[in-house]
Coordinates of C-alpha atoms and ligand atoms in Angstrom, one line a residue:
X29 CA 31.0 -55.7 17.3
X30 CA 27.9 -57.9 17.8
X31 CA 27.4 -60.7 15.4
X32 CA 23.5 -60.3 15.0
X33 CA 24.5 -56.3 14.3
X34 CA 27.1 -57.6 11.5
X35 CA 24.4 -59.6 10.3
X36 CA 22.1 -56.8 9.9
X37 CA 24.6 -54.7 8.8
X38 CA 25.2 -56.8 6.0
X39 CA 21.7 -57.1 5.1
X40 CA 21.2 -53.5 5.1
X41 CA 24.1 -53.0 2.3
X42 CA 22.6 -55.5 -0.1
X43 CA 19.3 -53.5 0.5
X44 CA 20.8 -49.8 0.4
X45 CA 24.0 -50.1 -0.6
X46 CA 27.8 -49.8 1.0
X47 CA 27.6 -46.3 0.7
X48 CA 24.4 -45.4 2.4
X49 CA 25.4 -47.8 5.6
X50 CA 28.8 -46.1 6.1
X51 CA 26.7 -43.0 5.9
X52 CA 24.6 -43.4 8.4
X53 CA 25.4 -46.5 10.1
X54 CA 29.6 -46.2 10.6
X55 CA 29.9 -45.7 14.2
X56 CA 26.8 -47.3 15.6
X57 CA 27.3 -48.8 19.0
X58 CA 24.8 -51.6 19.7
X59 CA 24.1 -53.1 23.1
X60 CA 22.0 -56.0 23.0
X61 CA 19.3 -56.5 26.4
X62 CA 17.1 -59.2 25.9
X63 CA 15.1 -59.7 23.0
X64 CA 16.4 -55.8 22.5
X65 CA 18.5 -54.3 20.6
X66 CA 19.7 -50.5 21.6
X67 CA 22.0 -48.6 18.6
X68 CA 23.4 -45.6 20.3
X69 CA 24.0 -42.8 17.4
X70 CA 26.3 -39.9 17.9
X71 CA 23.7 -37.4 17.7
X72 CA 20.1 -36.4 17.3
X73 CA 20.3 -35.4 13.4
X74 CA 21.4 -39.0 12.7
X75 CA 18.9 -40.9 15.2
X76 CA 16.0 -39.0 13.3
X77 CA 17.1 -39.7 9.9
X78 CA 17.4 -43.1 10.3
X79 CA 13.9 -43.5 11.9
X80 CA 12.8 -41.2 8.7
X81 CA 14.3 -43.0 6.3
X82 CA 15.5 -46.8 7.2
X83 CA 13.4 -47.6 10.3
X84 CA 11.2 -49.8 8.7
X85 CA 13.9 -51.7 6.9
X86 CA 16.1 -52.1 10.3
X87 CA 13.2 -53.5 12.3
X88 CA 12.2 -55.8 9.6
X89 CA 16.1 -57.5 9.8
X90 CA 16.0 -57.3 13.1
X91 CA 12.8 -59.1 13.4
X92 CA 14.4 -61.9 11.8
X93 CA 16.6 -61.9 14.9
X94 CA 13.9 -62.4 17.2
X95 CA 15.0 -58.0 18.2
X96 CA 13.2 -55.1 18.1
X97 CA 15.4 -51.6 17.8
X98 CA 15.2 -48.5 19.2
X99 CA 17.7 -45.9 18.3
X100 CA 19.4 -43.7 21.1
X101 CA 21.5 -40.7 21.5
X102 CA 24.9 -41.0 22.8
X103 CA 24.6 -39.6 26.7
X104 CA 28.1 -38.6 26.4
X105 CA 26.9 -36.1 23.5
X106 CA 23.6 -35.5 25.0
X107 CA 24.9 -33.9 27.8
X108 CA 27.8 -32.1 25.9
X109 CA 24.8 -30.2 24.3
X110 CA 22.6 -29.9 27.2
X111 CA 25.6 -27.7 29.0
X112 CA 26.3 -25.9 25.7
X113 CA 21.7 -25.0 26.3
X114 CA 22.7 -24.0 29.7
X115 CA 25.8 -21.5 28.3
X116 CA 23.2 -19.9 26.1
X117 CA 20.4 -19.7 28.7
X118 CA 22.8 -17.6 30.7
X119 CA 23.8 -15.4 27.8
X120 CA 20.0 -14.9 27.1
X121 CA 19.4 -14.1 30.6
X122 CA 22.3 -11.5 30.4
X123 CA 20.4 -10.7 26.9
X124 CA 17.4 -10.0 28.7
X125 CA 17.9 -7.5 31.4
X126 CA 14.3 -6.0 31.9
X127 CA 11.5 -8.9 32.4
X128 CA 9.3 -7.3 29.7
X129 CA 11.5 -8.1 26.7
X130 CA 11.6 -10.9 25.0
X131 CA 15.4 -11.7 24.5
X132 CA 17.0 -10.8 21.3
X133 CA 19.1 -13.3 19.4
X134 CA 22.4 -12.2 18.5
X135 CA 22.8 -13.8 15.6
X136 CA 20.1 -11.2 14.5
X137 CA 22.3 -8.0 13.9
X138 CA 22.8 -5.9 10.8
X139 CA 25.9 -7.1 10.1
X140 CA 24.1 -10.6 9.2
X141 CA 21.0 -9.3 7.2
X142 CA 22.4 -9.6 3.5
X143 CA 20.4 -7.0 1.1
X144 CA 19.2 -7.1 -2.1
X145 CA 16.7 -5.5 -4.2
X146 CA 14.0 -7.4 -2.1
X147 CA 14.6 -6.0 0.8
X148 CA 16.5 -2.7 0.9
X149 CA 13.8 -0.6 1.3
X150 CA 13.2 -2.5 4.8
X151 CA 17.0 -2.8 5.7
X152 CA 17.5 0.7 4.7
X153 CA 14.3 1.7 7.1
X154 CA 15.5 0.1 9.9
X155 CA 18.7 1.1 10.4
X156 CA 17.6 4.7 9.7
X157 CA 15.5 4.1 12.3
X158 CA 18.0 2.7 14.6
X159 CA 20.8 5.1 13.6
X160 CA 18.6 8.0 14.5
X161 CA 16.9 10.1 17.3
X162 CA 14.6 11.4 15.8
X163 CA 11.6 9.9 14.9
X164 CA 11.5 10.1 11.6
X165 CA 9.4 7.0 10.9
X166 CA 6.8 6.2 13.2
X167 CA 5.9 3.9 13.4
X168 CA 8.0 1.4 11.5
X169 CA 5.8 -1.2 9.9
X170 CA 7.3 -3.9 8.6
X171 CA 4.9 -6.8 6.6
X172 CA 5.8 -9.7 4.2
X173 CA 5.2 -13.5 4.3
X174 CA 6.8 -15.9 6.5
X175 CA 10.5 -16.3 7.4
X176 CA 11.9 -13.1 4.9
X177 CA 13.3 -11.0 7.9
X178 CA 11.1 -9.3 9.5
X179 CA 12.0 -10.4 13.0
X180 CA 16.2 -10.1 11.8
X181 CA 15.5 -6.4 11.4
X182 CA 13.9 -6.0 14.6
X183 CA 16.6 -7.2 16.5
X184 CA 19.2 -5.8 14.6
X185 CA 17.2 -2.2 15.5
X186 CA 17.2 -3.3 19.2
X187 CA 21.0 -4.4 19.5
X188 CA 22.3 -1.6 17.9
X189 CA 20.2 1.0 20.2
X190 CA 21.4 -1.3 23.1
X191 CA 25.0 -0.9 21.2
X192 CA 24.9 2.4 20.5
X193 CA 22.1 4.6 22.4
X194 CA 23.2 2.9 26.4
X195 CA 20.3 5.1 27.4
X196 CA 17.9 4.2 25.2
X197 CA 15.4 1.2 27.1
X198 CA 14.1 -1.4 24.4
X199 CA 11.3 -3.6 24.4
X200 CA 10.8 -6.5 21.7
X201 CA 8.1 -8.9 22.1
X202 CA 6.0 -10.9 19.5
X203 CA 2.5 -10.2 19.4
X204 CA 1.6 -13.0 21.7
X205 CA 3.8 -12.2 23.9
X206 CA 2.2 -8.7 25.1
X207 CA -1.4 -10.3 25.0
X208 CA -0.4 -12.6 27.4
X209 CA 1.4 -10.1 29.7
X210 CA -2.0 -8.0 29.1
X211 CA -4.0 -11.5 30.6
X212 CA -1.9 -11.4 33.0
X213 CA -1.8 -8.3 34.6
X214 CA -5.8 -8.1 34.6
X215 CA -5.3 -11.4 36.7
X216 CA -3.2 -10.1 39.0
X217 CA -5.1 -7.3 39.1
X218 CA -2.3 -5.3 38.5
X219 CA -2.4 -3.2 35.3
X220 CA -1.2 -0.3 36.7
X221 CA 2.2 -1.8 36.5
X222 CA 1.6 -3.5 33.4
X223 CA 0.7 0.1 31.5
X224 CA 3.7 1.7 33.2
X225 CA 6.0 -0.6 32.5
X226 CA 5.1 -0.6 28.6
X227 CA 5.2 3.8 28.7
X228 CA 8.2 3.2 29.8
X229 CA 10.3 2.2 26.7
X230 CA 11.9 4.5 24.1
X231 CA 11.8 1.8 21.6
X232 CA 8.9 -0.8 21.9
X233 CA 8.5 -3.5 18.8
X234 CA 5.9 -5.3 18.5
X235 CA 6.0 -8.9 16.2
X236 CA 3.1 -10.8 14.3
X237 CA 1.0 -7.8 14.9
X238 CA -1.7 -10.3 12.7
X239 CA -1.7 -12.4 15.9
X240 CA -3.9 -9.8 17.6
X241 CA -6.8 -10.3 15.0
X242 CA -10.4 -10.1 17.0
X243 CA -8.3 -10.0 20.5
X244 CA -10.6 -6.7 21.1
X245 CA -9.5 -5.8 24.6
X246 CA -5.7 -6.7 23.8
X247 CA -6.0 -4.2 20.8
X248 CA -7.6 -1.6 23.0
X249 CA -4.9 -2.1 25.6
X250 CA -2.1 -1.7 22.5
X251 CA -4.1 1.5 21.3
X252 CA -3.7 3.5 24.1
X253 CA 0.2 2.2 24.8
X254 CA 0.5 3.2 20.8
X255 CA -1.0 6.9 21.2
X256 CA 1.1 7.5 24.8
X257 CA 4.4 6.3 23.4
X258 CA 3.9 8.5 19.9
X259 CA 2.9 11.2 21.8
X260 CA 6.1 11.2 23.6
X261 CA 8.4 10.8 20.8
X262 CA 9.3 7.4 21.4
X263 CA 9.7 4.6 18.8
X264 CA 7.3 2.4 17.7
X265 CA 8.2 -0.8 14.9
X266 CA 5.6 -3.6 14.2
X267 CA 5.6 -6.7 11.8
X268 CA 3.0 -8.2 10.5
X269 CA 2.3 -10.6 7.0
X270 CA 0.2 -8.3 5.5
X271 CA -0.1 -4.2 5.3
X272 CA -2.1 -2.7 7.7
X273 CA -5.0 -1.8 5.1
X274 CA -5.4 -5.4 4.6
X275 CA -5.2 -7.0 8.3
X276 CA -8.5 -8.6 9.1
X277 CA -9.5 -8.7 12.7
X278 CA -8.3 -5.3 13.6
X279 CA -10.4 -2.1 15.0
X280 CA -10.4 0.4 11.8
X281 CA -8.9 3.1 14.1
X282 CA -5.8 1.7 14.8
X283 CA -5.2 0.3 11.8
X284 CA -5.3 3.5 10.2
X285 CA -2.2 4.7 13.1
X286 CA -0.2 2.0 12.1
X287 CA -0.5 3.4 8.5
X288 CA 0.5 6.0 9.6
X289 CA 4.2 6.5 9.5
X290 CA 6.6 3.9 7.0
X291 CA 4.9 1.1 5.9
X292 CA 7.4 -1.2 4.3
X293 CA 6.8 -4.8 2.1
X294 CA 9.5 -7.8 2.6
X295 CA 9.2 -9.7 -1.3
X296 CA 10.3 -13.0 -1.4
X297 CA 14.1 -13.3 -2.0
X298 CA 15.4 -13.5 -6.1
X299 CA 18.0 -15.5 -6.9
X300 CA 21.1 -13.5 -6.5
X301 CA 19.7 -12.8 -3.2
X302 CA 19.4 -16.6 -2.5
X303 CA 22.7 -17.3 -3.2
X304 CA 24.4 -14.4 -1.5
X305 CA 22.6 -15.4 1.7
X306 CA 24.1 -18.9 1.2
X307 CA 27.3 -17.8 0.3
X308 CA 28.1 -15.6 3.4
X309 CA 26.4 -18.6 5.9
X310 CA 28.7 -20.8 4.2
X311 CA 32.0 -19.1 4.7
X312 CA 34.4 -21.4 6.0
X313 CA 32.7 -24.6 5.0
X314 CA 33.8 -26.0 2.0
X315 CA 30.9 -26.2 0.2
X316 CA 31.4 -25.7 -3.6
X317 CA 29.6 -23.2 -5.8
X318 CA 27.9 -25.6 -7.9
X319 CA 25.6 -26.7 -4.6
X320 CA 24.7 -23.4 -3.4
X321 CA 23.6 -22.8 -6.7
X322 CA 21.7 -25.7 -6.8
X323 CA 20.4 -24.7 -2.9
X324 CA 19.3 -21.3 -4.4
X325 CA 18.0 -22.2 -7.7
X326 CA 15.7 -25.0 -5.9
X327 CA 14.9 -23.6 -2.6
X328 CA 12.4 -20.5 -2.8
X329 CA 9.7 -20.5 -0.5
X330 CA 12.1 -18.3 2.2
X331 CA 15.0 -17.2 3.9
X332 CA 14.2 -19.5 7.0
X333 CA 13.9 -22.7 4.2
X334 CA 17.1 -21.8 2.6
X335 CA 18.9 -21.4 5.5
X336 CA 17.3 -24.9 6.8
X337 CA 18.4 -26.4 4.1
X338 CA 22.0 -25.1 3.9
X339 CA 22.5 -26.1 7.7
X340 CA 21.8 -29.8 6.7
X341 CA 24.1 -30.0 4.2
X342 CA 26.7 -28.6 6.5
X343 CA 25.7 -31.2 9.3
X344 CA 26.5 -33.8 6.1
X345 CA 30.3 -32.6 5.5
X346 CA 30.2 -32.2 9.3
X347 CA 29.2 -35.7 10.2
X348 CA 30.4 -37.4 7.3
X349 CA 33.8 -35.9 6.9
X350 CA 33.4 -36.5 3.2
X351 CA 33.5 -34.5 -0.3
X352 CA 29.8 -33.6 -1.3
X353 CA 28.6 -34.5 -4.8
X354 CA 25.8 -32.6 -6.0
X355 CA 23.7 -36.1 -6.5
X356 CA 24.3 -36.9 -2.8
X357 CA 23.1 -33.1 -2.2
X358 CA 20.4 -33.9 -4.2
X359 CA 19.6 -36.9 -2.2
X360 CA 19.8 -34.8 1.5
X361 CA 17.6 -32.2 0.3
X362 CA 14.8 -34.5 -1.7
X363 CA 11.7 -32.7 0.8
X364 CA 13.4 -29.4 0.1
X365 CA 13.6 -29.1 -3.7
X366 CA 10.6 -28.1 -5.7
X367 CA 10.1 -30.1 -8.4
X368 CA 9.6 -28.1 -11.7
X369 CA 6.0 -28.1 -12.8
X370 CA 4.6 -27.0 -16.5
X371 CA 4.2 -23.3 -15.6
X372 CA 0.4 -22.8 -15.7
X373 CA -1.7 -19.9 -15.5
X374 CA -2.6 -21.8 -11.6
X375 CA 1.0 -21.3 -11.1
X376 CA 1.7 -17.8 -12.0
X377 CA -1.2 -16.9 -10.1
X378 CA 0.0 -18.6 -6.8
X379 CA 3.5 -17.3 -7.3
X380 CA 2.0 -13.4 -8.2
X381 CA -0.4 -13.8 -4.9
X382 CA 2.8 -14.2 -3.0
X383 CA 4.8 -12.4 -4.5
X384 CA 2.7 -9.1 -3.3
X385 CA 1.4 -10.9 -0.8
X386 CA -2.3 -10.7 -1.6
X387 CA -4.7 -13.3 -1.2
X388 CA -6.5 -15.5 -4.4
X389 CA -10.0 -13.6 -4.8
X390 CA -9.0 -10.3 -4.3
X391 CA -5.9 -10.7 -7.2
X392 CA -9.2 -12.2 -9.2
X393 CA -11.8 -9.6 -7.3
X394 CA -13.0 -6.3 -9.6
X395 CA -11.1 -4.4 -7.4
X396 CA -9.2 -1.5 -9.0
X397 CA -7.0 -1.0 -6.1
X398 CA -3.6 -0.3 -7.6
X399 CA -2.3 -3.1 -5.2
X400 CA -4.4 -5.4 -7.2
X401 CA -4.7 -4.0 -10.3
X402 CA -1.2 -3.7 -10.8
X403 CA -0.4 -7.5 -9.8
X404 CA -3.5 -8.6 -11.8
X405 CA -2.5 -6.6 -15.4
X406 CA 1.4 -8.5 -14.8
X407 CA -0.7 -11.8 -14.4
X408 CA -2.2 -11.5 -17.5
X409 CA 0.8 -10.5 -19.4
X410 CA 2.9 -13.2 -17.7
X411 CA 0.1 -16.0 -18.5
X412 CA 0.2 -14.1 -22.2
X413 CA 4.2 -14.8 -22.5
X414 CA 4.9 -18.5 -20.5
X415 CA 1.4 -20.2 -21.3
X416 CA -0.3 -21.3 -24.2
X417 CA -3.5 -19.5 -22.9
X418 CA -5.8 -17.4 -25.4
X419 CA -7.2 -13.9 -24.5
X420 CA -10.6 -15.3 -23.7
X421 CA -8.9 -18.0 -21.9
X422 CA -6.6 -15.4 -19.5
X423 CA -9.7 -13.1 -18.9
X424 CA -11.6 -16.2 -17.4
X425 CA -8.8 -17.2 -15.1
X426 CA -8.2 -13.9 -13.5
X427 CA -12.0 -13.7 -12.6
X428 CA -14.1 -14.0 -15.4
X429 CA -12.7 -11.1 -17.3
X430 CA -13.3 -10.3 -21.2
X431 CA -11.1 -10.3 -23.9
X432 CA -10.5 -6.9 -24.3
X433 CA -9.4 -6.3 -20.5
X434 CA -6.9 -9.3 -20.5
X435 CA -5.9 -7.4 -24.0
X436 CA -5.4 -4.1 -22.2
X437 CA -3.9 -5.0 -19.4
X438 CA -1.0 -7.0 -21.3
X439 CA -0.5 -3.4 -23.4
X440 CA -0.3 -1.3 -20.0
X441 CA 2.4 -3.7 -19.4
X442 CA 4.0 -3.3 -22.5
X443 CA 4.1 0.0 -22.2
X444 CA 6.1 0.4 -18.8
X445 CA 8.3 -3.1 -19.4
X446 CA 11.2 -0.9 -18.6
X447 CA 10.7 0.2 -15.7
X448 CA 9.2 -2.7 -14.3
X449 CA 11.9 -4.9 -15.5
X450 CA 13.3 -6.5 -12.5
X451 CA 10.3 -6.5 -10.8
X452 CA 8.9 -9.1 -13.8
X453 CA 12.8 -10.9 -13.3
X454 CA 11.8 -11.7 -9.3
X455 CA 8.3 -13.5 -10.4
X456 CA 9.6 -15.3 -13.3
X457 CA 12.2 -16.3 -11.0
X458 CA 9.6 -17.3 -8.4
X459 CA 7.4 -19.2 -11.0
X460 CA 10.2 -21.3 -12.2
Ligands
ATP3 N1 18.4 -10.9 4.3 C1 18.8 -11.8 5.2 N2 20.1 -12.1 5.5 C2 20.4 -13.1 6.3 N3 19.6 -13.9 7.0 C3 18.3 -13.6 6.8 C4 17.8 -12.6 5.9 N4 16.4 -12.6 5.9 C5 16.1 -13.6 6.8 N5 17.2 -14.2 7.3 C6 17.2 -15.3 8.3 O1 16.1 -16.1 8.0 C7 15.4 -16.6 9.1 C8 14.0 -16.2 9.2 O2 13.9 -14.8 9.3 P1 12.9 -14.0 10.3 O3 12.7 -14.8 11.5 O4 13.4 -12.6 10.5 O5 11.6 -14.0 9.4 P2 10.2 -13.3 9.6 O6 10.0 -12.5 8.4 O7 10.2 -12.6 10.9 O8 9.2 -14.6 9.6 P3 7.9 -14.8 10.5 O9 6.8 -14.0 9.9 O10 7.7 -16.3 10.3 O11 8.2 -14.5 11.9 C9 16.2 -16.0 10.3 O12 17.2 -17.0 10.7 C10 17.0 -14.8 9.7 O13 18.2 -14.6 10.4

């Protein structure tokens, strides 16, 4: 090994510690060109966390060498992973036999979607839908905020028609996806095809339907596809973040047909939910129970997070070859964890809005909606049981209310805490 790298090496571990070099410096191969010095890293995960987190440090040593540093990926690996991209390109083009579809991923199947009281309704919905020839649903429509599972339970619908229906011709694309096909076709001067092509699916699914918002002409185009393919009994599944009532941007009447058959909510995964999901991804890792349930407890925001997060402490054993401690875990996961805050009325409030995925002013509006009224009345109780906050004080917050409201809508509460039991479980699990 290069003397002036030993030098910095040693530097390093009186600055970060033995520890944190092995880590992330054990392996390192250094080629010196010039006033240069190149340190190859086995693989992109380690090249980016040591320009996020030690860059600065390394080039000031090196400095002191009369080197600057640039860190590099090992070609050797580089291309091991570029042929493993070009396997998959080829399953995906196998994936994706008619040109319409986008290609679905196969890690997306119903086997993989893990259920819990946050999402059956939508996992029971679309494997009804899948399972059956009828159309019993339609359409499907699927809403909830980001990364919860809409698009898993799309493609799980599509590859188990493509599994079990041989007949049956699917289309899945995002949103996006058919507005530019739309463009497009009116270039080519070819819509003929374009229309066709779409009337020609039995199953056509349709994701981040919010996308469209004020694309006039696309949603004209997607009306009249709509209204053909219902017509002929075929199947018709959309996602979107928010229910159709509430998507802004899009022409009253066909919002009111995508109302019209199921309309399903994704709520943010609880706890137990959390920690199944990380349990089953972890299977055959060995990864103890006392760090998933530090993963679940602290990562909340969604499925895609929690999953994120759980795939870098595996890279960690992976890399590292070495026993996890839950302060190292800790460490790894720093822009993952939420820190606990004092749970404010601010707080509940964000977490409620989310929860039923309703924005700020209309939670704080006069509306009587029972969408909002419902979430609002549960603010006020939950701002009456974890705050300090007075009657006066939780009236003002949710919109300038009186007293006697905040005071009647914690009683409503009251009266049904039974029933909505768990429901008040997921948000205080969400606030905390
Ligand atoms: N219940 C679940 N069980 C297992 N994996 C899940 C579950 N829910 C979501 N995931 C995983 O979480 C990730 C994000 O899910 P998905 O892409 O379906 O979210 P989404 O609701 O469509 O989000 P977006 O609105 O951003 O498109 C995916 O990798 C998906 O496989």
């Amino acid at each position: 090994m290069s003397s002036v790298w030993q030098d910095i090496l040693t530097e390093l571990k009186s600055k970060l510690g033995d520890s944190t070099v092995s880590s992330w410096f054990d392996g390192v191969e250094v080629n010196i060109v010039k006033d240069k010095l190149y340190a190859c890293v086995k693989t992109k995960f380690i090249a980016n966390w040591i320009k996020n987190h030690y860059l600065d440090i390394v080039q000031d040593i090196a400095k002191k060498h009369n080197l600057s540093i640039e860190f590099e990926v090992k070609e050797t690996l580089a291309k091991e992973s570029s042929s493993k991209i070009n396997n998959q390109k080829n399953e995906i083009s196998y994936n994706n036999k008619n040109e319409y579809s986008l290609p679905l991923s196969k890690d997306m199947v119903f086997e993989t979607f893990i259920v819990g009281r946050s999402n059956e309704m939508a996992y029971t919905s679309a494997l009804r839908i899948a399972q059956s020839e009828e159309r019993i649903f339609n359409p499907l429509f699927l809403y909830g905020p980001v990364g919860l599972g809409k698009t898993h339970l799309m493609h799980s619908i599509g590859w188990y028609i493509k599994k079990n229906f041989h007949n049956n011709n699917v289309c899945y694309l995002s949103a996006e996806q058919f507005m530019l096909k739309f463009i497009n076709a009116l270039k080519q001067k070819d819509m003929m095809s374009f229309k066709e092509e779409l009337r020609s699916f039995d199953i056509l699914m349709i994701d981040d339907f919010q996308f469209l918002s004020g694309k006039d002409s696309t949603q004209e185009e997607f009306f009249h596809t709509f209204v053909y393919l219902i017509s002929q009994g075929k199947q018709l599944v959309i996602s979107a973040d928010k229910p159709p009532s509430e998507l802004s941007g899009i022409e009253e009447r066909l919002r009111s047909r995508l109302g019209s058959g199921l309309v399903v909510n994704l709520h943010p995964a609880n706890y137990e939910l959390r920690l199944s999901i990380l349990k089953e991804k972890s299977i055959g890792r060995n990864i103890n129970d006392e760090i998933l349930q530090f993963i679940a407890e602290n990562v909340k925001s969604s499925i895609r997070e929690l999953g994120g997060a759980l795939m870098r402490v595996i890279a960690y054993v992976d890399f590292f070859k070495k026993d996890l401690d839950l302060d190292t875990v800790k460490g790894i996961l720093k822009e993952f964890v939420q820190h606990k805050k004092p749970i404010t009325p601010e707080l509940i409030i964000d977490s409620i809005c989310k929860y039923y995925n309703i924005e700020k002013d209309e939670l704080c509006s006069k509306s009587r909606k029972r969408n909002i009224l419902k979430p609002r009345q549960i603010a006020m109780y939950l701002c009456r049981e974890l705050t300090d906050s007075s009657l006066p004080e939780i009236g003002r917050f949710l919109g300038g209310k009186d007293h006697t409201t905040a005071m009647h809508s914690i009683k409503k509460i009251e009266q049904s805490i039974d029933s909505l039991e768990s429901e008040l479980q997921d948000i205080k699990q969400m606030i905390k």
